[in-house]
Amino acid sequence: MALREVEGDAGLDLGEVLGPSSEIATRRPLSGWRRVLAGLALPAVLLATWAVLSGTGVLSDRIFPSPGDLAHSAHDFVAAPRRAPVPGVVPFKGAAVRHIRASVGRWAQGYAIAVCVGLPLGLGLGLSRWMAAALDPLYQAVRSVPITAWLPIALVWFGLGEGAARFLIFIGAVSPIVVATADSTARVPRQLVDTARMLGTRPRDLARRVYLPAALPGIVTGLRLGLTLGWTSVIVAELSGSTSGLGAMMFAAREVTRLDQIIIGMATFGIIGLVGDVLLRTVARPFVRWADA
Amino acid sequence: MNQPAALAATGVTKAYGRQEVLSGIDLAVAAGEVLAVLGPSGCGKSTLLRVLAGLERPDQGRVEAGGAAVTRPSPERPMVVQGSTLFPWLSLRDNLAWGPRALGDRKAGAIVDELLEATGLTGSADLLPRQLSGGMRQRAAIAQVLANGPPLLLLDEPFGALDAQTRLRMQEWLIGLLADRATATVLVTHDVEEALLLGHRLLRLSHRPARVVDEVRVDLAPPRGRATLTDPRFVALKASVLAQVLDA
Ligand SMILES: Nc1ncnc2c1ncn2[C@@H]1O[C@H](COP(=O)(O)OP(=O)(O)OP(=O)(O)O)[C@@H](O)[C@H]1O
Ligand SMILES: [Mg+2]
């Protein structure tokens, strides 16, 4: 199955996707502090360059606000006193918690549905050659429809609001979960399954006792991709008429050309996406440590 | 020999597509006996063993174990192949406990401890398979299937990937283990020396499609081991089998 496409999007390590059965050698990752240092260096350089360019006027604040302005707006977003809500208006000042809670809540709901659907579907596809042959062409076609193209039909089916948002996030997250689960399940070495059977494992226990654990490293990669793609779908989902959420805030800011607010929205998106991925990785780590190179 | 056969195959024939791999194989292993199967590379030895294990069905012929037809894999006749068959996400201890647990023995502690002892791996019980050496893994894979106390063991070139010294040590270890447990064994190999050192009887297979060419009794006094290799009867037997193999 076309795992490589998904993989290309997220810039993941091939060895990580293929799991321990892969013959592809993976290099040892950098140790803790080196990694932190390398990861912080580039943002620090960019920040310094940006401050210099803004300060000298080379970078006009019509194109990109200065660090100072942005810090000020960020402070407003998080800490300014909240205003009384006006119907139909998406607030910015003091509204950080409210928007983050709305976006993350939608994300969590859509993602939970995607996991509940994607894992069994992927396992089924990986275990049954018939199911794979029957579903694969249809599935590949459906999956090549971009998330934004689902928006109109989501609005027709669910109307403006939460239903459409959850549906879009589900659509965004489910694909990589299905593909990675199916792919890594189908790759489980036959020898492992044969051994389990010769040790007396009942055929109906094989999925749970052999296929699932053996495929887990690949599945976790799919879950991570799904989490990230689900999060990017949140912003599309919030075009479906939300008055809360980071996406809604950014589109409201665009209408009044508040570049600073748009950028703060983007940065918040980035940070939360990163935190989500780190959390998922931390939770999954003990279960897939055996597959570390 | 009038002992009941632990395993018997009659007229086993198998083809992959239009290519015939096994052609009317007959063999029988008595309880506690080690049958070595020697054949040239690619002749169908692994295929034969998979059929005996019940992992594949023959196109024609029959395999019987303990009087019942073999139609699927069973803990009564496990097969161990070259390269690890351990579950990579489980510690050595949990790997060894898999079989007894699958058959309903929740704890399996005593059996596992005894096997760790017998394989000399007690100190490595909590390591993952990838943390073991090739030789340790191979011993562990054999111990894993022995945990269910099978009356019959099917071994497919279990030591093929090891260096000569390690292989000899492993062969001595296996000879002792099989003798202690009186486990009937079919050992597939393309190494004449290994076949004669471990086998009580040797079955020689032809080039593909595999047929039984001849059968040699290996009457060498126990205990067999490194000293056997220089026993004049062993040397003579080895020379004659080797000559036949090379002339074929
Ligand atoms: N699943 C399969 N599908 C098609 N052909 C197969 C399959 N398994 C084995 N063969 C073919 O059957 C023949 C015998 O293979 P087998 O692995 O049994 O030989 P072998 O004697 O064990 O070889 P080696 O000494 O190299 O281990 C080979 O020509 C192989 O290509
Ligand atoms: Mg073979």
Short mmCIF file of N, CA and C in Angstrom, two decimals, chain A residues 168-260:
data_model
loop_
_atom_site.label_atom_id
_atom_site.label_comp_id
_atom_site.label_asym_id
_atom_site.label_seq_id
_atom_site.Cartn_x
_atom_site.Cartn_y
_atom_site.Cartn_z
N LEU A 168 -14.82 16.53 9.45
CA LEU A 168 -13.63 16.90 8.68
C LEU A 168 -12.33 16.47 9.37
N ILE A 169 -12.30 16.62 10.68
CA ILE A 169 -11.09 16.22 11.42
C ILE A 169 -10.93 14.70 11.34
N PHE A 170 -12.06 14.00 11.45
CA PHE A 170 -12.04 12.54 11.30
C PHE A 170 -11.46 12.15 9.94
N ILE A 171 -11.96 12.80 8.88
CA ILE A 171 -11.49 12.49 7.52
C ILE A 171 -9.98 12.74 7.41
N GLY A 172 -9.54 13.83 8.00
CA GLY A 172 -8.11 14.15 7.92
C GLY A 172 -7.24 13.14 8.65
N ALA A 173 -7.73 12.66 9.80
CA ALA A 173 -6.89 11.82 10.65
C ALA A 173 -6.93 10.35 10.29
N VAL A 174 -8.02 9.91 9.68
CA VAL A 174 -8.23 8.46 9.58
C VAL A 174 -7.31 7.81 8.54
N SER A 175 -6.99 8.54 7.48
CA SER A 175 -6.23 7.93 6.38
C SER A 175 -4.89 7.35 6.80
N PRO A 176 -4.02 8.16 7.40
CA PRO A 176 -2.72 7.58 7.76
C PRO A 176 -2.84 6.46 8.77
N ILE A 177 -3.85 6.51 9.63
CA ILE A 177 -4.01 5.44 10.61
C ILE A 177 -4.34 4.14 9.89
N VAL A 178 -5.27 4.22 8.94
CA VAL A 178 -5.65 3.02 8.18
C VAL A 178 -4.46 2.50 7.38
N VAL A 179 -3.81 3.39 6.65
CA VAL A 179 -2.72 2.95 5.76
C VAL A 179 -1.58 2.32 6.57
N ALA A 180 -1.15 3.00 7.62
CA ALA A 180 -0.01 2.49 8.39
C ALA A 180 -0.37 1.19 9.10
N THR A 181 -1.58 1.10 9.63
CA THR A 181 -1.98 -0.12 10.32
C THR A 181 -2.06 -1.28 9.34
N ALA A 182 -2.69 -1.05 8.20
CA ALA A 182 -2.82 -2.12 7.20
C ALA A 182 -1.44 -2.55 6.71
N ASP A 183 -0.60 -1.58 6.43
CA ASP A 183 0.71 -1.87 5.87
C ASP A 183 1.59 -2.64 6.86
N SER A 184 1.64 -2.17 8.09
CA SER A 184 2.54 -2.84 9.03
C SER A 184 1.95 -4.18 9.47
N THR A 185 0.65 -4.33 9.43
CA THR A 185 0.06 -5.64 9.75
C THR A 185 0.39 -6.64 8.65
N ALA A 186 0.30 -6.19 7.40
CA ALA A 186 0.58 -7.09 6.29
C ALA A 186 2.06 -7.48 6.24
N ARG A 187 2.90 -6.67 6.83
CA ARG A 187 4.34 -6.94 6.82
C ARG A 187 4.81 -7.84 7.96
N VAL A 188 3.94 -8.18 8.88
CA VAL A 188 4.38 -9.02 10.01
C VAL A 188 4.93 -10.33 9.43
N PRO A 189 6.17 -10.69 9.79
CA PRO A 189 6.79 -11.88 9.20
C PRO A 189 5.96 -13.13 9.43
N ARG A 190 5.82 -13.92 8.39
CA ARG A 190 5.00 -15.13 8.49
C ARG A 190 5.58 -16.08 9.53
N GLN A 191 6.92 -16.07 9.64
CA GLN A 191 7.58 -16.94 10.59
C GLN A 191 7.09 -16.73 12.02
N LEU A 192 6.82 -15.46 12.35
CA LEU A 192 6.34 -15.13 13.69
C LEU A 192 4.96 -15.73 13.93
N VAL A 193 4.13 -15.65 12.91
CA VAL A 193 2.77 -16.18 13.02
C VAL A 193 2.82 -17.71 13.08
N ASP A 194 3.66 -18.31 12.24
CA ASP A 194 3.82 -19.77 12.25
C ASP A 194 4.28 -20.24 13.63
N THR A 195 5.28 -19.53 14.17
CA THR A 195 5.80 -19.91 15.48
C THR A 195 4.71 -19.85 16.54
N ALA A 196 3.93 -18.77 16.53
CA ALA A 196 2.86 -18.64 17.52
C ALA A 196 1.88 -19.81 17.40
N ARG A 197 1.56 -20.19 16.17
CA ARG A 197 0.62 -21.30 15.98
C ARG A 197 1.24 -22.61 16.47
N MET A 198 2.53 -22.79 16.21
CA MET A 198 3.18 -24.03 16.64
C MET A 198 3.39 -24.07 18.15
N LEU A 199 3.25 -22.91 18.79
CA LEU A 199 3.34 -22.89 20.25
C LEU A 199 1.96 -23.06 20.88
N GLY A 200 0.94 -23.22 20.04
CA GLY A 200 -0.38 -23.50 20.58
C GLY A 200 -1.32 -22.31 20.65
N THR A 201 -0.91 -21.16 20.09
CA THR A 201 -1.79 -19.99 20.09
C THR A 201 -2.98 -20.26 19.18
N ARG A 202 -4.19 -20.00 19.69
CA ARG A 202 -5.38 -20.26 18.88
C ARG A 202 -5.47 -19.25 17.74
N PRO A 203 -5.94 -19.70 16.56
CA PRO A 203 -6.00 -18.79 15.41
C PRO A 203 -6.73 -17.48 15.71
N ARG A 204 -7.79 -17.57 16.53
CA ARG A 204 -8.53 -16.32 16.77
C ARG A 204 -7.79 -15.37 17.71
N ASP A 205 -6.72 -15.87 18.36
CA ASP A 205 -5.93 -14.99 19.22
C ASP A 205 -4.76 -14.34 18.48
N LEU A 206 -4.53 -14.77 17.24
CA LEU A 206 -3.33 -14.29 16.54
C LEU A 206 -3.35 -12.78 16.31
N ALA A 207 -4.50 -12.22 15.96
CA ALA A 207 -4.57 -10.79 15.68
C ALA A 207 -4.13 -9.98 16.89
N ARG A 208 -4.66 -10.38 18.06
CA ARG A 208 -4.38 -9.62 19.28
C ARG A 208 -2.99 -9.92 19.84
N ARG A 209 -2.57 -11.17 19.76
CA ARG A 209 -1.34 -11.54 20.45
C ARG A 209 -0.10 -11.40 19.57
N VAL A 210 -0.26 -11.51 18.24
CA VAL A 210 0.91 -11.46 17.36
C VAL A 210 0.87 -10.26 16.41
N TYR A 211 -0.17 -10.17 15.60
CA TYR A 211 -0.19 -9.11 14.59
C TYR A 211 -0.14 -7.72 15.22
N LEU A 212 -0.99 -7.50 16.21
CA LEU A 212 -1.06 -6.16 16.81
C LEU A 212 0.27 -5.74 17.45
N PRO A 213 0.83 -6.54 18.36
CA PRO A 213 2.11 -6.10 18.92
C PRO A 213 3.23 -6.00 17.89
N ALA A 214 3.28 -6.92 16.94
CA ALA A 214 4.37 -6.88 15.96
C ALA A 214 4.24 -5.66 15.07
N ALA A 215 3.00 -5.23 14.80
CA ALA A 215 2.78 -4.10 13.90
C ALA A 215 2.79 -2.77 14.65
N LEU A 216 2.86 -2.82 15.97
CA LEU A 216 2.66 -1.61 16.77
C LEU A 216 3.57 -0.43 16.42
N PRO A 217 4.88 -0.68 16.19
CA PRO A 217 5.71 0.48 15.84
C PRO A 217 5.20 1.22 14.60
N GLY A 218 4.79 0.48 13.59
CA GLY A 218 4.23 1.10 12.38
C GLY A 218 2.90 1.77 12.67
N ILE A 219 2.10 1.14 13.52
CA ILE A 219 0.80 1.71 13.86
C ILE A 219 0.98 3.04 14.59
N VAL A 220 1.95 3.07 15.51
CA VAL A 220 2.20 4.31 16.26
C VAL A 220 2.59 5.43 15.30
N THR A 221 3.39 5.10 14.29
CA THR A 221 3.74 6.11 13.29
C THR A 221 2.49 6.63 12.60
N GLY A 222 1.58 5.73 12.26
CA GLY A 222 0.31 6.13 11.65
C GLY A 222 -0.53 6.98 12.60
N LEU A 223 -0.54 6.62 13.87
CA LEU A 223 -1.30 7.39 14.86
C LEU A 223 -0.73 8.81 14.97
N ARG A 224 0.60 8.90 14.90
CA ARG A 224 1.23 10.23 14.98
C ARG A 224 0.89 11.06 13.76
N LEU A 225 1.00 10.44 12.58
CA LEU A 225 0.65 11.17 11.36
C LEU A 225 -0.81 11.60 11.40
N GLY A 226 -1.67 10.70 11.86
CA GLY A 226 -3.10 10.99 11.94
C GLY A 226 -3.37 12.16 12.88
N LEU A 227 -2.64 12.15 14.00
CA LEU A 227 -2.82 13.23 14.97
C LEU A 227 -2.45 14.58 14.33
N THR A 228 -1.33 14.60 13.63
CA THR A 228 -0.87 15.84 13.00
C THR A 228 -1.81 16.28 11.88
N LEU A 229 -2.19 15.33 11.01
CA LEU A 229 -3.09 15.69 9.92
C LEU A 229 -4.48 16.07 10.44
N GLY A 230 -4.90 15.44 11.53
CA GLY A 230 -6.17 15.81 12.15
C GLY A 230 -6.12 17.25 12.65
N TRP A 231 -4.99 17.62 13.20
CA TRP A 231 -4.82 18.98 13.73
C TRP A 231 -4.83 20.00 12.58
N THR A 232 -4.19 19.66 11.47
CA THR A 232 -4.25 20.60 10.34
C THR A 232 -5.67 20.69 9.79
N SER A 233 -6.45 19.62 9.96
CA SER A 233 -7.83 19.66 9.48
C SER A 233 -8.70 20.55 10.37
N VAL A 234 -8.25 20.79 11.60
CA VAL A 234 -9.04 21.61 12.51
C VAL A 234 -9.28 22.98 11.89
N ILE A 235 -8.24 23.51 11.25
CA ILE A 235 -8.37 24.86 10.70
C ILE A 235 -9.38 24.89 9.55
N VAL A 236 -9.38 23.81 8.75
CA VAL A 236 -10.39 23.71 7.69
C VAL A 236 -11.77 23.55 8.31
N ALA A 237 -11.82 22.70 9.34
CA ALA A 237 -13.10 22.44 9.99
C ALA A 237 -13.69 23.72 10.56
N GLU A 238 -12.82 24.62 11.01
CA GLU A 238 -13.33 25.84 11.65
C GLU A 238 -13.77 26.88 10.62
N LEU A 239 -13.61 26.54 9.35
CA LEU A 239 -14.24 27.34 8.30
C LEU A 239 -15.73 27.00 8.19
N SER A 240 -16.13 25.88 8.82
CA SER A 240 -17.51 25.46 8.68
C SER A 240 -18.41 26.19 9.67
N GLY A 241 -18.17 27.48 9.85
CA GLY A 241 -19.08 28.34 10.59
C GLY A 241 -18.86 28.40 12.08
N SER A 242 -17.66 28.08 12.55
CA SER A 242 -17.41 28.18 13.99
C SER A 242 -17.20 29.65 14.38
N THR A 243 -17.62 30.01 15.59
CA THR A 243 -17.27 31.32 16.12
C THR A 243 -16.26 31.17 17.25
N SER A 244 -15.79 29.96 17.46
CA SER A 244 -14.73 29.74 18.43
C SER A 244 -13.68 28.86 17.80
N GLY A 245 -12.50 28.89 18.38
CA GLY A 245 -11.41 28.07 17.84
C GLY A 245 -10.37 28.94 17.17
N LEU A 246 -9.14 28.41 17.10
CA LEU A 246 -8.02 29.17 16.56
C LEU A 246 -8.25 29.52 15.09
N GLY A 247 -8.83 28.57 14.33
CA GLY A 247 -9.08 28.81 12.91
C GLY A 247 -10.07 29.95 12.73
N ALA A 248 -11.16 29.90 13.52
CA ALA A 248 -12.17 30.96 13.44
C ALA A 248 -11.54 32.32 13.77
N MET A 249 -10.69 32.34 14.79
CA MET A 249 -10.03 33.59 15.18
C MET A 249 -9.17 34.12 14.03
N MET A 250 -8.45 33.22 13.38
CA MET A 250 -7.56 33.67 12.30
C MET A 250 -8.34 34.20 11.11
N PHE A 251 -9.45 33.57 10.79
CA PHE A 251 -10.22 34.08 9.65
C PHE A 251 -10.88 35.41 9.98
N ALA A 252 -11.30 35.57 11.23
CA ALA A 252 -11.84 36.87 11.65
C ALA A 252 -10.74 37.93 11.56
N ALA A 253 -9.53 37.58 11.94
CA ALA A 253 -8.42 38.52 11.89
C ALA A 253 -8.09 38.91 10.46
N ARG A 254 -8.23 37.94 9.56
CA ARG A 254 -7.94 38.24 8.16
C ARG A 254 -8.90 39.30 7.63
N GLU A 255 -10.19 39.24 8.07
CA GLU A 255 -11.17 40.19 7.57
C GLU A 255 -10.85 41.61 7.98
N VAL A 256 -10.18 41.77 9.10
CA VAL A 256 -9.79 43.12 9.52
C VAL A 256 -8.28 43.33 9.35
N THR A 257 -7.65 42.46 8.55
CA THR A 257 -6.23 42.54 8.23
C THR A 257 -5.33 42.70 9.47
N ARG A 258 -5.57 41.87 10.48
CA ARG A 258 -4.68 41.90 11.64
C ARG A 258 -3.62 40.81 11.49
N LEU A 259 -2.56 41.17 10.81
CA LEU A 259 -1.49 40.22 10.53
C LEU A 259 -0.93 39.61 11.81
N ASP A 260 -0.77 40.47 12.83
CA ASP A 260 -0.22 39.98 14.09
C ASP A 260 -1.07 38.84 14.67
#
